[in-house]
Amino acid sequence: MPDTNAHVTSASPDHHLRVDTLTDRPREVLIVVANPTVSSNNHWPVGFWGAELTHPYYELTEAGFRVTIASPAGGKVEMDALSDPRDPSRWSAEDLITMGFVNTPALAALLADTPALDSLDLDRYEALLIAGGQSPMFTFRDNPALHRAVRAFWEAEKVVSAYCHGVAALVDCTLADGTALVAGRTLTGFSNLEEEYGNRAAGVQIMPWRVEDALRERGANYISAGLFKPFAVRDGRLVTGQQQYSSRKVAQAVIAAIGA
């Protein structure tokens, strides 16, 4: 049998997916995931939710963007166990995109030593995406590095996006003039209905506070689409998503917002 691969060399024409672009220069976006910590409610190890990184990463790279994965403190980051499709619970066993990510050595290596947010030149990036998970509810709300990054993107008139519990980064974020970023804006995030579902499933109170309640307290117009339905909202340059099943819609809305 002839060797059908014999003629394929590194000099062969590029066979990858072609996308139409508006410019020849590289276009870059930044995804921030949480550093691992321990839940103050239940003393569980917590991190970021797998699909909230991997699904936007897939959408954005397919559209031709270079993606940097960073974390507020830098270093190794870890998925929440239930979001890992290899976990014995099989909670996320159907998540083939995350399964492909964690089983691709070059991609998995990106989680071993993320750059710290403050170490990056934010001018390089056209949009900021902030992923959720359990750790953000304990580490994002009052995180100064995240607030600095959000302000930098917003005041440079770039797209800011957060989804699921990643919206915790926006709740107390103020702009240079002292106004709350979320005040008067329409956005979404993990809903009270979904928090109640999670608490019943776990038999404990999982989160120390609730995104929906905090956003309303800050004067935001919070909306949602129902229990675990994919849902994203765009209010000008602010893009938010309801939960992990919304992360691809968020990435698609970000791509549309920056005109790719």
CSV table of C-alpha atoms in Angstrom, one decimal, residues 25-244:
chain,number,residue,atom,x,y,z
A,25,ARG,CA,-1.9,42.4,11.9
A,26,PRO,CA,-2.5,39.8,14.6
A,27,ARG,CA,-5.6,40.5,16.6
A,28,GLU,CA,-5.5,39.6,20.3
A,29,VAL,CA,-7.9,39.1,23.1
A,30,LEU,CA,-7.4,38.4,26.8
A,31,ILE,CA,-9.2,35.8,28.9
A,32,VAL,CA,-8.8,35.9,32.6
A,33,VAL,CA,-9.5,32.9,34.8
A,34,ALA,CA,-9.4,32.6,38.6
A,35,ASN,CA,-6.5,31.4,40.7
A,36,PRO,CA,-7.3,28.4,42.8
A,37,THR,CA,-8.4,28.9,46.4
A,38,VAL,CA,-10.5,27.2,49.1
A,39,SER,CA,-14.2,27.9,49.6
A,40,SER,CA,-14.8,29.8,52.8
A,41,ASN,CA,-18.3,28.3,52.9
A,42,ASN,CA,-17.4,24.6,52.7
A,43,HIS,CA,-13.6,24.4,52.6
A,44,TRP,CA,-13.6,22.9,49.1
A,45,PRO,CA,-10.8,23.5,46.6
A,46,VAL,CA,-12.2,25.8,43.9
A,47,GLY,CA,-11.0,27.2,40.6
A,48,PHE,CA,-12.4,28.3,37.3
A,49,TRP,CA,-15.1,26.5,35.3
A,50,GLY,CA,-13.5,24.6,32.4
A,51,ALA,CA,-16.1,25.4,29.6
A,52,GLU,CA,-15.9,29.1,30.4
A,53,LEU,CA,-12.3,29.1,29.2
A,54,THR,CA,-12.3,26.4,26.6
A,55,HIS,CA,-15.5,27.3,24.7
A,56,PRO,CA,-14.6,31.0,24.2
A,57,TYR,CA,-11.0,30.0,23.4
A,58,TYR,CA,-12.4,27.7,20.6
A,59,GLU,CA,-14.7,30.4,19.2
A,60,LEU,CA,-12.1,33.1,19.3
A,61,THR,CA,-9.2,31.1,17.8
A,62,GLU,CA,-11.5,29.8,15.1
A,63,ALA,CA,-12.2,33.4,14.2
A,64,GLY,CA,-8.5,34.1,13.9
A,65,PHE,CA,-7.7,35.7,17.2
A,66,ARG,CA,-4.7,35.1,19.3
A,67,VAL,CA,-5.8,34.4,22.9
A,68,THR,CA,-3.8,35.0,26.1
A,69,ILE,CA,-4.9,33.2,29.2
A,70,ALA,CA,-4.0,35.1,32.3
A,71,SER,CA,-5.0,35.1,36.0
A,72,PRO,CA,-5.0,37.8,38.6
A,73,ALA,CA,-2.0,36.5,40.5
A,74,GLY,CA,-0.4,34.4,37.8
A,75,GLY,CA,0.9,30.9,38.0
A,76,LYS,CA,-0.9,27.5,37.8
A,77,VAL,CA,-4.6,27.6,37.5
A,78,GLU,CA,-7.0,24.7,38.0
A,79,MET,CA,-10.6,23.8,36.9
A,80,ASP,CA,-13.4,23.2,39.3
A,81,ALA,CA,-13.5,19.4,39.5
A,82,LEU,CA,-17.1,19.2,38.4
A,83,SER,CA,-16.2,21.1,35.2
A,84,ASP,CA,-13.5,18.6,34.2
A,85,PRO,CA,-15.0,16.0,31.8
A,86,ARG,CA,-12.6,13.4,33.2
A,87,ASP,CA,-14.0,13.8,36.7
A,88,PRO,CA,-15.5,10.6,38.1
A,89,SER,CA,-18.7,12.4,38.8
A,90,ARG,CA,-19.3,12.8,35.0
A,91,TRP,CA,-21.0,16.1,35.7
A,92,SER,CA,-19.4,17.5,32.6
A,93,ALA,CA,-18.7,14.3,30.7
A,94,GLU,CA,-20.4,15.6,27.6
A,95,ASP,CA,-18.1,18.6,27.3
A,96,LEU,CA,-16.1,17.5,24.3
A,97,ILE,CA,-14.4,20.9,23.7
A,98,THR,CA,-13.0,20.9,27.2
A,99,MET,CA,-12.0,17.3,26.8
A,100,GLY,CA,-10.1,18.2,23.7
A,101,PHE,CA,-8.4,21.1,25.4
A,102,VAL,CA,-7.1,19.2,28.4
A,103,ASN,CA,-5.9,16.3,26.2
A,104,THR,CA,-3.9,18.6,23.9
A,105,PRO,CA,-0.5,19.1,25.6
A,106,ALA,CA,0.2,22.5,24.1
A,107,LEU,CA,-3.1,23.8,25.4
A,108,ALA,CA,-3.0,22.1,28.8
A,109,ALA,CA,0.5,23.7,29.3
A,110,LEU,CA,-1.1,27.1,29.1
A,111,LEU,CA,-2.7,26.5,32.5
A,112,ALA,CA,0.5,25.5,34.2
A,113,ASP,CA,2.0,29.0,34.4
A,114,THR,CA,-0.4,31.8,33.5
A,115,PRO,CA,0.9,35.4,33.4
A,116,ALA,CA,-0.2,37.7,36.1
A,117,LEU,CA,-2.7,40.3,35.0
A,118,ASP,CA,-0.6,43.2,36.1
A,119,SER,CA,2.4,42.0,34.1
A,120,LEU,CA,0.6,42.3,30.7
A,121,ASP,CA,0.6,45.2,28.2
A,122,LEU,CA,-3.2,45.6,28.0
A,123,ASP,CA,-2.9,47.9,25.0
A,124,ARG,CA,-2.2,44.8,22.9
A,125,TYR,CA,-5.7,43.4,23.4
A,126,GLU,CA,-9.0,44.3,21.7
A,127,ALA,CA,-11.3,42.7,24.3
A,128,LEU,CA,-11.3,41.4,27.9
A,129,LEU,CA,-13.2,38.3,28.8
A,130,ILE,CA,-13.5,37.2,32.5
A,131,ALA,CA,-14.5,33.6,33.0
A,132,GLY,CA,-16.4,32.3,36.0
A,133,GLY,CA,-16.3,29.2,38.2
A,134,GLN,CA,-16.5,28.9,42.0
A,135,SER,CA,-13.2,30.7,42.9
A,136,PRO,CA,-14.4,34.0,41.4
A,137,MET,CA,-17.0,34.3,44.1
A,138,PHE,CA,-14.3,34.3,46.7
A,139,THR,CA,-11.5,36.1,44.9
A,140,PHE,CA,-12.9,38.5,42.2
A,141,ARG,CA,-15.2,40.9,43.8
A,142,ASP,CA,-12.6,43.1,45.5
A,143,ASN,CA,-9.6,42.2,43.3
A,144,PRO,CA,-7.7,45.4,42.5
A,145,ALA,CA,-5.8,43.9,39.6
A,146,LEU,CA,-9.1,42.9,37.9
A,147,HIS,CA,-10.6,46.3,38.6
A,148,ARG,CA,-7.6,48.0,37.1
A,149,ALA,CA,-7.9,45.8,34.0
A,150,VAL,CA,-11.6,46.4,33.6
A,151,ARG,CA,-11.1,50.2,33.9
A,152,ALA,CA,-8.3,50.2,31.4
A,153,PHE,CA,-10.3,48.3,28.8
A,154,TRP,CA,-13.5,50.3,29.4
A,155,GLU,CA,-11.8,53.7,29.4
A,156,ALA,CA,-9.9,52.8,26.2
A,157,GLU,CA,-13.4,52.2,24.7
A,158,LYS,CA,-12.7,48.4,24.3
A,159,VAL,CA,-15.1,45.5,24.9
A,160,VAL,CA,-15.4,44.2,28.4
A,161,SER,CA,-17.0,40.8,29.0
A,162,ALA,CA,-17.8,38.7,32.0
A,163,TYR,CA,-20.0,35.6,32.4
A,164,CYS,CA,-21.4,33.3,35.0
A,165,HIS,CA,-19.7,34.0,38.4
A,166,GLY,CA,-17.0,35.9,36.6
A,167,VAL,CA,-19.4,38.8,36.7
A,168,ALA,CA,-18.3,39.1,40.3
A,169,ALA,CA,-15.4,41.2,39.0
A,170,LEU,CA,-17.8,43.9,37.8
A,171,VAL,CA,-20.0,44.2,40.8
A,172,ASP,CA,-17.9,46.7,42.8
A,173,CYS,CA,-15.8,48.0,39.9
A,174,THR,CA,-15.8,51.8,39.6
A,175,LEU,CA,-14.7,54.0,36.8
A,176,ALA,CA,-12.2,56.9,37.0
A,177,ASP,CA,-15.1,59.3,37.8
A,178,GLY,CA,-16.2,57.1,40.8
A,179,THR,CA,-19.3,55.8,39.1
A,180,ALA,CA,-20.2,52.1,39.3
A,181,LEU,CA,-19.6,50.4,36.0
A,182,VAL,CA,-22.8,48.3,36.2
A,183,ALA,CA,-25.1,51.1,37.3
A,184,GLY,CA,-27.9,51.6,34.8
A,185,ARG,CA,-26.6,48.9,32.5
A,186,THR,CA,-28.4,45.8,31.4
A,187,LEU,CA,-26.5,42.6,32.1
A,188,THR,CA,-26.8,39.0,33.3
A,189,GLY,CA,-24.8,36.5,35.4
A,190,PHE,CA,-25.4,33.4,37.4
A,191,SER,CA,-29.1,33.7,38.5
A,192,ASN,CA,-30.7,33.1,41.9
A,193,LEU,CA,-32.7,30.3,40.4
A,194,GLU,CA,-29.4,28.6,39.4
A,195,GLU,CA,-27.9,29.2,42.8
A,196,GLU,CA,-30.9,27.6,44.5
A,197,TYR,CA,-30.6,24.6,42.1
A,198,GLY,CA,-27.0,24.1,43.0
A,199,ASN,CA,-27.6,24.4,46.7
A,200,ARG,CA,-30.3,21.7,46.5
A,201,ALA,CA,-28.1,19.4,44.5
A,202,ALA,CA,-25.1,19.8,46.8
A,203,GLY,CA,-27.1,19.9,50.0
A,204,VAL,CA,-25.2,22.9,51.2
A,205,GLN,CA,-25.0,26.7,50.5
A,206,ILE,CA,-22.3,26.9,47.9
A,207,MET,CA,-21.7,30.6,47.4
A,208,PRO,CA,-21.2,33.3,50.1
A,209,TRP,CA,-23.3,35.8,48.2
A,210,ARG,CA,-25.3,36.0,44.9
A,211,VAL,CA,-24.5,37.8,41.7
A,212,GLU,CA,-28.1,38.6,40.8
A,213,ASP,CA,-28.7,40.3,44.2
A,214,ALA,CA,-25.5,42.2,44.2
A,215,LEU,CA,-26.0,43.6,40.6
A,216,ARG,CA,-29.5,44.8,41.5
A,217,GLU,CA,-28.1,46.5,44.6
A,218,ARG,CA,-25.6,48.4,42.4
A,219,GLY,CA,-28.4,49.7,40.2
A,220,ALA,CA,-28.0,47.2,37.3
A,221,ASN,CA,-30.9,46.0,35.2
A,222,TYR,CA,-30.4,42.3,35.7
A,223,ILE,CA,-32.1,39.9,33.3
A,224,SER,CA,-31.9,36.2,32.7
A,225,ALA,CA,-33.4,33.5,30.4
A,226,GLY,CA,-34.3,30.7,32.8
A,227,LEU,CA,-32.6,27.8,34.4
A,228,PHE,CA,-29.4,26.8,32.6
A,229,LYS,CA,-30.5,28.3,29.3
A,230,PRO,CA,-27.7,29.8,27.1
A,231,PHE,CA,-28.0,33.5,27.3
A,232,ALA,CA,-25.8,36.5,26.6
A,233,VAL,CA,-26.5,40.2,26.8
A,234,ARG,CA,-24.7,43.1,25.0
A,235,ASP,CA,-25.1,46.6,26.3
A,236,GLY,CA,-22.8,48.7,24.1
A,237,ARG,CA,-19.3,47.5,24.9
A,238,LEU,CA,-20.4,45.4,27.9
A,239,VAL,CA,-21.1,41.7,27.1
A,240,THR,CA,-22.3,39.4,29.9
A,241,GLY,CA,-23.4,35.8,30.0
A,242,GLN,CA,-25.7,33.9,32.4
A,243,GLN,CA,-23.7,30.7,33.1
A,244,GLN,CA,-21.3,28.2,31.7
